[in-house]
Coordinates of C-alpha atoms in Angstrom, one line a residue:
Chain A
M1 CA 20.1 97.6 114.8
K2 CA 20.2 94.5 117.0
L3 CA 23.9 94.8 116.9
I4 CA 23.8 98.3 118.3
L5 CA 21.5 97.2 121.1
K6 CA 23.9 94.4 121.9
F7 CA 26.8 96.7 121.9
F8 CA 25.1 99.0 124.4
T9 CA 24.0 96.3 126.7
A10 CA 27.6 95.0 126.8
I11 CA 28.9 98.5 127.6
A12 CA 26.3 98.9 130.3
G13 CA 27.3 95.6 131.8
I14 CA 30.9 96.5 131.9
I15 CA 30.2 99.9 133.6
L16 CA 28.0 98.2 136.2
A17 CA 30.8 95.7 136.9
S18 CA 33.4 98.4 137.2
S19 CA 32.2 99.5 140.7
L20 CA 31.3 96.1 142.0
P21 CA 34.1 95.9 144.5
L22 CA 32.4 98.7 146.5
L23 CA 29.3 96.7 146.9
I24 CA 31.3 93.7 148.0
T25 CA 33.2 95.7 150.6
G26 CA 29.8 96.6 151.9
W27 CA 28.6 93.0 152.1
L28 CA 31.6 92.1 154.1
V29 CA 30.5 94.3 156.9
G30 CA 26.8 93.4 156.3
E31 CA 25.4 96.6 154.6
W32 CA 24.0 97.4 151.2
R33 CA 26.0 100.2 149.9
W34 CA 23.9 101.0 146.9
R35 CA 24.4 104.7 147.3
A36 CA 28.2 104.5 147.3
Y37 CA 28.0 102.1 144.4
F38 CA 26.0 104.5 142.2
D39 CA 28.0 107.5 143.3
S40 CA 31.1 105.6 142.3
I41 CA 29.6 104.8 138.9
S42 CA 28.6 108.4 138.2
S43 CA 31.9 109.8 139.3
T44 CA 33.8 107.3 137.2
L45 CA 31.7 108.3 134.2
Q46 CA 32.3 112.0 134.9
E47 CA 36.1 111.4 135.2
L48 CA 35.9 109.8 131.8
W49 CA 35.2 113.1 130.2
P50 CA 37.2 114.9 128.9
L51 CA 39.3 112.0 127.8
G52 CA 42.5 114.0 127.6
D53 CA 42.6 114.8 131.3
I54 CA 42.7 111.2 132.6
A55 CA 46.0 110.4 134.2
F56 CA 47.2 107.1 135.5
F57 CA 50.1 105.9 137.6
N58 CA 53.0 104.4 135.7
N59 CA 54.8 101.9 137.9
R60 CA 57.9 101.9 135.7
I61 CA 58.7 105.6 135.9
Q62 CA 57.0 105.9 139.2
Q63 CA 54.9 109.0 138.4
P64 CA 51.5 109.7 136.9
V65 CA 51.3 110.2 133.2
P66 CA 48.3 111.3 131.0
L67 CA 46.3 108.4 129.7
F68 CA 46.2 109.5 126.0
P69 CA 48.1 108.9 123.9
N70 CA 50.3 106.8 126.1
I71 CA 47.8 104.1 126.5
F72 CA 47.8 103.3 122.8
E73 CA 51.3 101.8 123.1
Y74 CA 50.1 99.3 125.7
I75 CA 47.0 98.5 123.7
V76 CA 48.7 98.0 120.4
Y77 CA 51.3 95.8 121.9
S78 CA 48.7 93.6 123.7
L79 CA 46.6 93.4 120.6
E80 CA 49.5 92.5 118.5
I81 CA 50.4 89.6 120.7
L82 CA 46.8 88.5 121.0
F83 CA 46.1 88.5 117.3
L84 CA 49.4 86.9 116.3
A85 CA 48.6 84.1 118.7
L86 CA 45.1 83.8 117.5
V87 CA 46.1 83.7 113.8
A88 CA 48.8 81.1 114.7
A89 CA 46.4 79.0 116.7
V90 CA 43.7 79.0 114.0
T91 CA 46.1 78.2 111.2
V92 CA 48.0 75.5 112.9
S93 CA 44.9 73.8 114.3
L94 CA 43.1 73.8 111.0
I95 CA 46.1 72.4 109.1
L96 CA 46.4 69.7 111.8
T97 CA 42.7 68.9 111.6
V98 CA 42.8 68.4 107.8
I99 CA 45.8 66.2 108.2
T100 CA 44.2 64.2 111.0
M101 CA 41.0 63.8 109.0
L102 CA 43.0 61.8 106.4
L103 CA 44.0 59.3 109.0
S104 CA 42.1 56.1 109.9
E105 CA 39.2 56.1 112.4
K106 CA 41.3 54.5 115.1
A107 CA 44.1 57.0 114.8
R108 CA 41.7 59.9 114.9
E109 CA 40.1 58.6 118.1
R110 CA 43.6 58.4 119.7
V111 CA 44.4 61.9 118.6
K112 CA 41.2 63.2 120.1
M113 CA 41.8 61.4 123.4
A114 CA 45.3 62.8 123.6
L115 CA 44.0 66.3 122.9
Y116 CA 41.4 65.9 125.6
F117 CA 44.0 65.3 128.2
L118 CA 46.4 67.9 126.8
E119 CA 43.7 70.4 127.3
S120 CA 44.0 70.0 131.1
I121 CA 47.5 71.5 131.2
P122 CA 47.4 74.8 133.0
D123 CA 48.8 77.8 131.0
L124 CA 51.1 78.7 133.9
L125 CA 52.9 75.4 133.5
I126 CA 53.5 76.0 129.8
I127 CA 54.8 79.5 130.4
M128 CA 57.1 78.4 133.2
L129 CA 58.5 75.4 131.3
A130 CA 59.1 77.7 128.3
Q131 CA 61.0 80.1 130.4
L132 CA 63.0 77.4 132.1
T133 CA 63.9 75.8 128.8
V134 CA 65.1 79.0 127.3
V135 CA 67.4 79.6 130.3
L136 CA 68.6 76.0 130.2
V137 CA 69.4 76.2 126.5
Y138 CA 71.2 79.4 127.1
K139 CA 73.3 78.0 129.9
Q140 CA 74.2 74.9 127.9
T141 CA 74.9 76.4 124.5
G142 CA 75.2 80.1 125.0
F143 CA 72.5 80.7 122.5
L144 CA 69.6 82.9 123.6
I145 CA 66.5 81.8 121.8
S146 CA 64.4 84.7 123.0
K147 CA 64.4 87.1 125.9
I148 CA 62.3 85.8 128.8
A149 CA 61.3 89.1 130.3
A150 CA 60.8 92.6 128.9
I151 CA 62.8 95.3 130.6
G152 CA 61.7 98.9 130.1
D153 CA 60.3 99.5 126.7
D154 CA 61.6 96.3 125.3
R155 CA 59.4 94.4 123.0
I156 CA 59.6 90.6 122.8
Y157 CA 57.3 88.8 120.4
W158 CA 57.7 85.2 119.4
L159 CA 58.1 83.4 122.7
P160 CA 55.1 85.0 124.3
V161 CA 53.1 84.4 121.2
L162 CA 54.2 80.8 121.2
C163 CA 53.2 80.3 124.8
L164 CA 49.9 82.0 124.3
A165 CA 49.1 80.1 121.1
I166 CA 49.7 76.5 122.4
L167 CA 46.5 76.0 124.5
P168 CA 44.1 77.6 122.1
T169 CA 45.6 75.5 119.3
I170 CA 44.8 72.4 121.3
Q171 CA 41.3 73.5 122.1
L172 CA 40.5 74.6 118.5
Y173 CA 42.1 71.5 117.1
R174 CA 39.8 69.3 119.2
L175 CA 36.8 71.5 118.4
A176 CA 37.5 71.4 114.7
M177 CA 38.0 67.6 114.8
L178 CA 34.6 67.1 116.4
T179 CA 33.0 69.5 113.9
F180 CA 34.6 67.9 110.9
Q181 CA 33.6 64.4 112.0
E182 CA 30.1 65.6 112.5
E183 CA 30.2 67.1 109.0
E184 CA 31.6 63.9 107.5
R185 CA 28.3 62.1 108.3
Q186 CA 26.3 64.5 106.1
M187 CA 24.8 63.2 102.9
Y188 CA 26.7 65.4 100.5
V189 CA 30.0 63.9 101.6
D190 CA 28.7 60.5 100.7
L191 CA 27.5 61.8 97.4
A192 CA 30.8 63.5 96.6
R193 CA 32.6 60.3 97.5
A194 CA 30.3 58.3 95.3
L195 CA 31.0 60.7 92.5
G196 CA 34.7 59.8 92.8
F197 CA 36.2 62.9 94.4
S198 CA 39.3 62.2 96.4
K199 CA 39.3 62.4 100.2
V200 CA 41.6 65.4 100.3
Y201 CA 39.5 67.3 97.8
I202 CA 36.3 66.7 99.7
I203 CA 37.8 67.8 103.0
L204 CA 39.4 70.9 101.7
V205 CA 36.8 72.1 99.3
H206 CA 33.4 70.8 100.6
M207 CA 33.6 70.1 104.2
F208 CA 36.0 72.9 105.1
R209 CA 33.7 75.7 104.3
N210 CA 30.8 74.2 106.1
A211 CA 32.7 73.2 109.2
I212 CA 34.5 76.5 109.6
I213 CA 31.2 78.3 110.3
S214 CA 30.4 76.0 113.1
V215 CA 33.9 76.2 114.5
F216 CA 33.7 80.0 114.4
F217 CA 30.5 80.1 116.4
Q218 CA 31.9 77.7 119.0
S219 CA 35.2 79.5 119.3
K220 CA 34.0 82.2 121.7
K221 CA 34.9 80.2 124.7
T222 CA 38.4 79.8 123.4
M223 CA 38.7 83.6 122.9
W224 CA 37.5 84.2 126.5
F225 CA 40.2 81.8 127.7
L226 CA 42.8 83.5 125.5
L227 CA 42.1 86.8 127.2
S228 CA 42.6 85.3 130.6
N229 CA 45.8 83.8 129.4
L230 CA 47.0 87.0 127.9
F231 CA 46.7 88.6 131.4
V232 CA 48.8 85.9 133.0
L233 CA 51.3 86.0 130.1
E234 CA 51.9 89.7 130.5
L235 CA 52.5 89.3 134.2
M236 CA 54.9 86.4 133.8
F237 CA 56.9 87.9 131.0
N238 CA 56.6 91.4 132.4
L239 CA 55.3 92.7 129.0
P240 CA 54.4 96.3 128.8
G241 CA 50.8 95.6 127.7
I242 CA 47.3 96.6 128.7
M243 CA 46.9 93.9 131.3
L244 CA 50.0 94.9 133.2
F245 CA 48.8 98.5 133.0
L246 CA 45.5 97.3 134.6
S247 CA 47.2 95.4 137.4
D248 CA 48.9 98.7 138.4
N249 CA 45.6 100.5 138.2
M250 CA 43.1 98.4 140.0
Y251 CA 40.3 100.9 140.5
P252 CA 37.0 101.5 138.6
L253 CA 38.4 103.9 136.0
G254 CA 41.4 101.8 135.2
F255 CA 39.3 98.7 134.9
L256 CA 36.9 100.5 132.6
V257 CA 39.6 101.8 130.3
A258 CA 41.5 98.5 130.1
V259 CA 38.4 96.4 129.5
F260 CA 37.2 98.7 126.8
S261 CA 40.5 98.7 125.0
F262 CA 40.2 95.0 124.1
F263 CA 36.5 94.7 124.3
L264 CA 36.0 97.0 121.3
P265 CA 38.3 95.2 118.8
M266 CA 37.1 91.8 119.9
F267 CA 33.5 92.8 119.7
F268 CA 33.9 94.2 116.2
L269 CA 35.8 91.1 115.1
Y270 CA 33.1 88.8 116.4
S271 CA 30.2 90.9 115.1
F272 CA 31.8 91.1 111.7
G273 CA 32.4 87.3 111.6
E274 CA 28.8 86.6 112.7
W275 CA 27.4 89.0 110.2
Y276 CA 29.5 87.5 107.4
F277 CA 28.8 83.9 108.2
V278 CA 25.1 84.4 108.8
R279 CA 24.8 86.2 105.5
R280 CA 26.5 83.3 103.8
L281 CA 24.3 80.8 105.5
R282 CA 21.2 82.7 104.5
G283 CA 22.4 83.0 100.9
K284 CA 22.8 79.3 100.7
E285 CA 19.3 78.7 102.0
A286 CA 17.9 81.1 99.4
V287 CA 19.6 79.4 96.5
Chain B
M1 CA 31.2 53.9 136.9
W2 CA 33.5 52.3 139.4
K3 CA 34.6 49.7 136.8
Q4 CA 36.0 52.4 134.5
P5 CA 39.7 52.6 135.0
Y6 CA 39.8 56.3 134.0
F7 CA 37.3 57.2 136.7
V8 CA 39.0 55.1 139.4
I9 CA 42.4 56.5 138.7
G10 CA 41.2 60.1 138.7
F11 CA 39.1 59.5 141.8
S12 CA 42.0 58.0 143.7
I13 CA 44.4 60.9 142.8
I14 CA 41.9 63.4 144.3
A15 CA 41.1 61.1 147.3
F16 CA 44.8 60.6 147.9
F17 CA 45.3 64.4 148.1
L18 CA 42.3 65.0 150.3
I19 CA 42.8 62.1 152.7
G20 CA 46.6 62.6 152.7
S21 CA 46.1 66.3 153.6
F22 CA 43.9 65.5 156.7
V23 CA 46.1 62.6 157.8
Y24 CA 49.3 64.7 157.5
E25 CA 47.8 67.3 159.7
W26 CA 46.6 64.7 162.2
I27 CA 50.0 63.1 162.5
W28 CA 52.5 65.9 162.1
G29 CA 50.5 68.9 163.0
N30 CA 49.9 71.9 160.8
I31 CA 53.4 73.1 160.5
P32 CA 55.7 71.2 158.1
R33 CA 59.2 70.2 159.2
Q34 CA 61.8 72.9 158.9
V35 CA 65.5 72.4 158.2
Y36 CA 67.9 75.3 157.8
Y37 CA 70.8 73.4 156.2
I38 CA 71.9 70.0 155.3
M39 CA 75.0 68.6 156.9
E40 CA 77.2 66.2 155.1
G41 CA 80.4 64.9 156.7
G42 CA 80.3 67.5 159.4
R43 CA 79.8 70.6 157.3
A44 CA 76.8 72.3 155.9
V45 CA 76.5 71.6 152.1
E46 CA 73.3 73.3 151.3
G47 CA 71.2 76.0 153.0
A48 CA 67.5 76.8 152.5
P49 CA 66.0 76.7 149.9
I50 CA 67.2 73.1 149.6
S51 CA 66.9 71.5 146.2
P52 CA 64.9 68.3 145.8
N53 CA 66.6 65.2 147.2
W54 CA 65.7 61.9 148.8
Q55 CA 64.9 63.3 152.1
F56 CA 62.9 66.2 150.7
P57 CA 61.3 65.0 147.5
L58 CA 60.3 68.5 146.5
G59 CA 62.9 70.4 148.2
S60 CA 62.3 73.1 150.8
D61 CA 61.3 76.8 150.5
Q62 CA 63.4 79.8 151.3
Y63 CA 62.7 79.5 155.0
G64 CA 63.6 75.8 155.1
Y65 CA 60.0 74.4 155.3
D66 CA 59.5 71.1 153.5
M67 CA 57.7 71.8 150.2
L68 CA 55.9 68.4 150.1
G69 CA 54.6 68.9 153.6
K70 CA 53.3 72.4 152.7
L71 CA 51.6 71.1 149.5
M72 CA 50.0 68.2 151.4
L73 CA 48.7 70.5 154.1
G74 CA 47.4 72.9 151.5
A75 CA 45.7 70.3 149.3
K76 CA 42.4 70.3 151.3
Y77 CA 41.8 74.0 151.1
T78 CA 42.4 74.3 147.3
I79 CA 40.6 71.1 146.3
L80 CA 37.6 71.5 148.6
A81 CA 37.2 75.2 147.6
A82 CA 37.3 74.4 143.9
L83 CA 34.8 71.6 144.3
A84 CA 32.6 73.9 146.4
V85 CA 32.8 76.7 143.8
G86 CA 31.8 74.3 141.0
A87 CA 29.0 72.8 143.1
L88 CA 27.5 76.1 144.2
R89 CA 27.7 77.5 140.6
M90 CA 25.8 74.5 139.3
L91 CA 23.3 74.6 142.1
I92 CA 22.4 78.2 141.2
A93 CA 22.8 77.9 137.4
V94 CA 20.9 74.6 136.7
P95 CA 17.5 75.7 138.2
L96 CA 18.0 79.2 136.7
G97 CA 18.8 77.7 133.3
Y98 CA 15.7 75.5 133.4
I99 CA 13.5 78.4 134.4
L100 CA 15.0 80.5 131.5
G101 CA 14.6 77.6 129.1
T102 CA 10.9 76.9 129.9
Y103 CA 9.1 79.6 131.8
L104 CA 11.0 82.6 130.4
D105 CA 11.6 81.3 127.0
K106 CA 10.4 84.6 125.4
H107 CA 13.1 86.5 127.1
R108 CA 15.9 83.9 126.5
K109 CA 17.3 85.7 123.5
W110 CA 18.1 89.1 125.0
I111 CA 19.2 87.6 128.3
S112 CA 21.6 85.4 126.5
S113 CA 23.0 88.3 124.5
L114 CA 23.5 90.1 127.8
A115 CA 25.3 87.2 129.3
D116 CA 27.3 86.8 126.1
S117 CA 28.9 90.2 126.7
M118 CA 30.7 88.6 129.7
H119 CA 32.8 86.7 127.2
Y120 CA 34.7 89.9 126.5
I121 CA 35.9 90.3 130.1
P122 CA 38.7 87.9 131.0
L123 CA 37.5 85.8 133.9
T124 CA 40.7 86.1 135.9
L125 CA 40.7 89.8 135.6
F126 CA 37.2 90.1 136.7
A127 CA 37.7 87.8 139.6
A128 CA 40.8 89.7 140.7
F129 CA 39.1 93.0 140.4
V130 CA 36.1 91.9 142.5
L131 CA 38.0 89.9 145.1
T132 CA 40.7 92.4 145.9
P133 CA 38.6 94.1 148.7
V134 CA 37.9 90.7 150.2
L135 CA 41.3 89.1 150.1
W136 CA 43.8 91.9 150.4
M137 CA 44.6 92.6 154.0
P138 CA 43.8 96.2 155.0
Q139 CA 46.3 98.2 157.0
E140 CA 44.6 97.5 160.3
G141 CA 44.3 93.7 159.7
F142 CA 41.4 91.6 158.7
T143 CA 38.1 92.1 160.4
T144 CA 36.9 88.7 159.1
T145 CA 37.9 85.2 160.0
I146 CA 39.7 83.0 157.5
W147 CA 36.6 80.7 157.0
E148 CA 34.4 83.7 156.4
R149 CA 36.8 84.9 153.7
I150 CA 37.0 81.5 152.1
G151 CA 33.2 81.4 152.1
V152 CA 32.8 84.8 150.6
Q153 CA 35.5 84.0 147.9
V154 CA 33.7 80.7 147.0
V155 CA 30.4 82.4 146.7
I156 CA 31.7 85.3 144.6
M157 CA 33.7 83.0 142.3
A158 CA 30.6 80.8 141.9
L159 CA 28.4 83.8 141.0
L160 CA 30.8 85.2 138.5
T161 CA 30.0 82.8 135.7
V162 CA 26.5 81.8 136.7
P163 CA 25.0 83.7 133.8
I164 CA 27.1 81.9 131.2
V165 CA 26.4 78.5 132.6
A166 CA 22.7 79.2 133.1
I167 CA 22.4 80.3 129.5
L168 CA 24.2 77.2 128.3
I169 CA 21.7 75.0 130.2
A170 CA 18.7 77.1 129.0
N171 CA 19.7 76.8 125.4
E172 CA 20.2 73.1 125.8
A173 CA 16.8 72.7 127.5
A174 CA 15.1 74.7 124.7
L175 CA 16.7 72.4 122.1
L176 CA 15.4 69.3 123.9
R177 CA 12.0 70.8 124.5
D178 CA 11.2 70.7 120.8
K179 CA 11.6 66.9 120.7
E180 CA 8.6 64.8 120.0
Y181 CA 8.4 62.9 123.3
I182 CA 8.2 66.2 125.2
L183 CA 5.5 67.3 122.9
A184 CA 3.7 64.0 123.6
A185 CA 4.1 64.5 127.3
K186 CA 2.7 68.1 127.0
T187 CA -0.3 66.8 125.0
L188 CA -1.0 64.3 127.8
G189 CA -1.2 67.2 130.2
A190 CA 2.2 67.3 131.9
G191 CA 3.0 70.7 133.4
R192 CA 6.2 72.6 132.9
F193 CA 7.7 71.5 136.3
R194 CA 6.9 67.8 135.6
I195 CA 8.6 68.1 132.2
I196 CA 11.7 69.6 133.7
R197 CA 11.8 67.0 136.5
K198 CA 10.9 63.9 134.5
H199 CA 12.1 64.6 131.0
L200 CA 14.6 67.4 130.7
Y201 CA 16.7 66.7 133.8
P202 CA 17.2 62.9 133.2
Q203 CA 18.2 63.7 129.6
M204 CA 20.7 66.3 130.6
R205 CA 22.2 64.6 133.6
E206 CA 25.4 63.6 131.8
K207 CA 25.8 67.0 130.3
I208 CA 25.4 68.6 133.7
A209 CA 28.0 66.3 135.2
V210 CA 30.5 67.1 132.5
L211 CA 29.7 70.8 132.9
Y212 CA 30.4 70.5 136.7
G213 CA 33.8 68.9 135.9
Q214 CA 34.6 71.7 133.6
Q215 CA 33.7 74.3 136.2
V216 CA 36.0 72.7 138.7
M217 CA 38.9 72.7 136.3
E218 CA 38.3 76.3 135.4
T219 CA 38.2 77.2 139.1
F220 CA 41.6 75.6 139.7
I221 CA 43.0 77.7 136.8
V222 CA 41.5 80.9 138.2
F223 CA 42.9 80.1 141.6
A224 CA 46.3 79.8 140.2
H225 CA 45.9 83.0 138.2
L226 CA 44.8 84.8 141.3
G227 CA 47.8 83.5 143.1
L228 CA 50.0 85.2 140.5
L229 CA 48.3 88.4 141.5
N230 CA 49.0 87.8 145.2
L231 CA 45.3 87.1 145.9
F232 CA 45.3 83.9 147.8
L233 CA 42.6 81.6 148.9
G234 CA 41.4 82.8 152.3
G235 CA 43.3 86.1 152.2
T236 CA 46.7 87.6 151.6
K237 CA 48.7 88.6 154.7
I238 CA 50.6 91.7 154.0
S239 CA 53.2 93.2 156.2
Y240 CA 52.9 97.0 156.3
D241 CA 56.2 97.3 158.1
P242 CA 58.1 99.9 156.0
M243 CA 61.5 98.6 156.9
F244 CA 61.4 94.8 157.2
G245 CA 58.2 94.1 155.3
D246 CA 57.7 90.5 154.4
P247 CA 56.4 89.7 150.9
P248 CA 52.7 89.0 150.7
M249 CA 52.0 85.7 152.2
S250 CA 49.2 83.2 152.2
I251 CA 47.5 82.5 155.5
S252 CA 47.0 78.8 154.8
Y253 CA 49.3 76.6 152.8
E254 CA 46.9 76.5 149.8
W255 CA 48.4 75.9 146.4
A256 CA 47.7 79.2 144.8
G257 CA 49.5 81.0 147.6
L258 CA 52.5 78.6 147.4
F259 CA 52.8 79.3 143.7
G260 CA 52.0 83.1 143.8
S261 CA 54.5 83.9 146.5
T262 CA 57.3 82.0 144.9
F263 CA 57.0 82.5 141.2
R264 CA 59.8 85.1 141.3
Y265 CA 62.2 82.3 142.2
L266 CA 61.6 80.5 139.0
Q267 CA 65.2 80.7 137.8
G268 CA 66.9 80.4 141.2
A269 CA 64.9 77.6 142.7
P270 CA 62.5 76.3 140.1
W271 CA 61.0 73.6 142.3
L272 CA 59.4 76.3 144.5
P273 CA 56.8 77.5 141.9
L274 CA 56.8 74.4 139.8
A275 CA 55.7 72.0 142.5
P276 CA 52.4 73.7 143.3
V277 CA 51.6 74.2 139.6
L278 CA 52.4 70.6 138.9
F279 CA 50.1 69.6 141.7
I280 CA 47.4 71.8 140.3
A281 CA 47.9 70.3 136.9
L282 CA 47.7 66.8 138.3
T283 CA 44.5 67.5 140.0
I284 CA 43.0 69.0 136.9
F285 CA 44.1 66.0 135.0
A286 CA 42.5 63.8 137.6
V287 CA 39.2 65.6 137.2
S288 CA 39.3 65.2 133.4
L289 CA 40.1 61.5 133.9
M290 CA 37.0 61.2 136.1
M291 CA 34.8 63.0 133.5
E292 CA 36.0 60.7 130.7
G293 CA 35.5 57.6 132.9
Y294 CA 32.0 58.8 133.8
L295 CA 31.0 59.4 130.2
R296 CA 32.3 56.0 129.2
S297 CA 30.3 54.3 131.9
K298 CA 27.2 56.0 130.7
N299 CA 27.4 55.3 127.0
P300 CA 29.4 52.2 126.5
T301 CA 29.7 52.4 122.7
A302 CA 33.5 52.3 122.9
K303 CA 33.3 49.2 124.9
K304 CA 30.8 47.5 122.7
R305 CA 32.9 48.1 119.6
R306 CA 35.8 46.4 121.3
K307 CA 33.6 43.5 122.3
A308 CA 32.4 43.1 118.7
A309 CA 36.0 43.0 117.6
V310 CA 36.7 40.1 120.0
K311 CA 36.5 36.9 118.0
D312 CA 33.0 35.6 118.0
P313 CA 32.8 31.8 118.4
V314 CA 30.1 31.5 115.7
V315 CA 32.1 33.5 113.2
E316 CA 35.1 31.5 114.1
W317 CA 33.2 28.2 113.5
N318 CA 31.8 29.5 110.2
R319 CA 35.3 30.4 109.1
E320 CA 36.6 27.0 110.1
Q321 CA 33.8 25.3 108.0
L322 CA 34.6 27.5 105.1
R323 CA 38.3 26.7 105.2
E324 CA 37.6 23.0 105.4
A325 CA 35.2 23.2 102.4
M326 CA 37.9 25.1 100.5
V327 CA 40.5 22.5 101.3
K328 CA 38.2 19.8 100.2
L329 CA 37.5 21.6 96.9
K330 CA 41.2 22.1 96.3
E331 CA 41.9 18.4 97.0
R332 CA 39.2 17.4 94.6
S333 CA 40.1 19.7 91.7
P334 CA 43.3 18.1 90.5
E335 CA 41.5 14.8 90.2
K336 CA 39.1 16.3 87.6

């Protein structure tokens, strides 16, 4: 029930945001254009129905095309890249965390420090360096690691996924390190150690499942960041994804459609995760 | 704070950019030097864009303007705007967060779930969408001045994430409010405002400072992303000439514009887009250095531990005594 309410407030928020530029244009000349704002919202909502009639402008073939089912290609491609990068980032960062937790206290502090400063690298720099490296390698050896731009309906995967995954990996790595270190101070870890369990066993079996919950609840910011990065990535690699579609269609309806297309999967992912972890936490308390 | 090397290094990088920017303009004027080609032994060896060399450390752009000069001239716009966005955002979000955390605590839950839904809209996208009418030059030219546009952009960008920051502070304040000493203060008759001013704020000062640093870093990134979309700080100049239209240009030499208008040249002249992004990266790095230095000056545990590790004269003396006793014991034992 609460979830449904949350879902609808989020949708209402996005709809209200979709016509915001009109209000801002009004502020620039010093008027409050509430009327135009609400007119724009209602006309956008009217346009939304029936869904089959929506058309948008495709920059690649230079003519309007119906929204459905063409949009699904864009959405699927974007989501594929997003989730591949997410899975890669989560896996790599957790593996690295477990390995780092086995090191000495001093080494851990050094790793944390390095991660802190690595976090400040802008995503643009990573993408540009990756593209330059690929071209350089190609020029030197004649071996093309990956295409650096998509032309037409080309699909390139692993280089964009790599570029997208690097920064979230660093962020999640640091986050997981902090959480695991917090967890290490708990009593049950001392108890397990006293009982003679090995360090690896304690980390993998006992600490892992407690820390992962806390990491999940703190990872929302990383996801937010990941979405912004996806946007830039699609522009830089010229990927035919939903963000590129949006940058061609910067008006309320386009904004609404594009935001919804990744809001829905993300929302369900997070709600499911929250529901699952909260249930597990409650279950533990009851026992 | 000023004894922390991290803080001092970070601060001097930013100070160098800012002061350098104003000094550059004061000495050489606000147009960087322009060279169309380089002569060597009587003939032109390289035309604009010139690759980096000793005379032009960062090369020159496609019109022959010195990149380093452009970057130095632009530093003040980008850095001051980012600092202003962060400051304005904190100025609005901190009081709002405290009010939410104390006076409106009953409503905190649903407001926070509303603000939470913002996490599904990418910040860059939202900023680009909202700022387009402000920054994109209309057909008949701008009706606003550059400073007005910069002001409007700063205000809008500050407002965009106010809800998220305010909720963060509100949650933090609500956590602190359950502590015993606040309860004690309440029992002694302290009002809500006094609790905020005397108890919550001093406790959270460090957190707020770090949050400010994070906001500034985030703002730099968003500026760069907006540059990619041809939305530059202070407006994008567009030539509507159908025949000889120039590409979209930044009105000042701010970094987002320098990057955004040249990133298509990445393969041909990589120094053009790389230099501004490197400068942005360096500034972000400087901010994170300052944050780390500030934190270290506030809780010097790291320092204390190192001091403890330094050899203590008493311990040393004890060890010496022990060693002597051991030696004596050893000397004595064969006699027995």
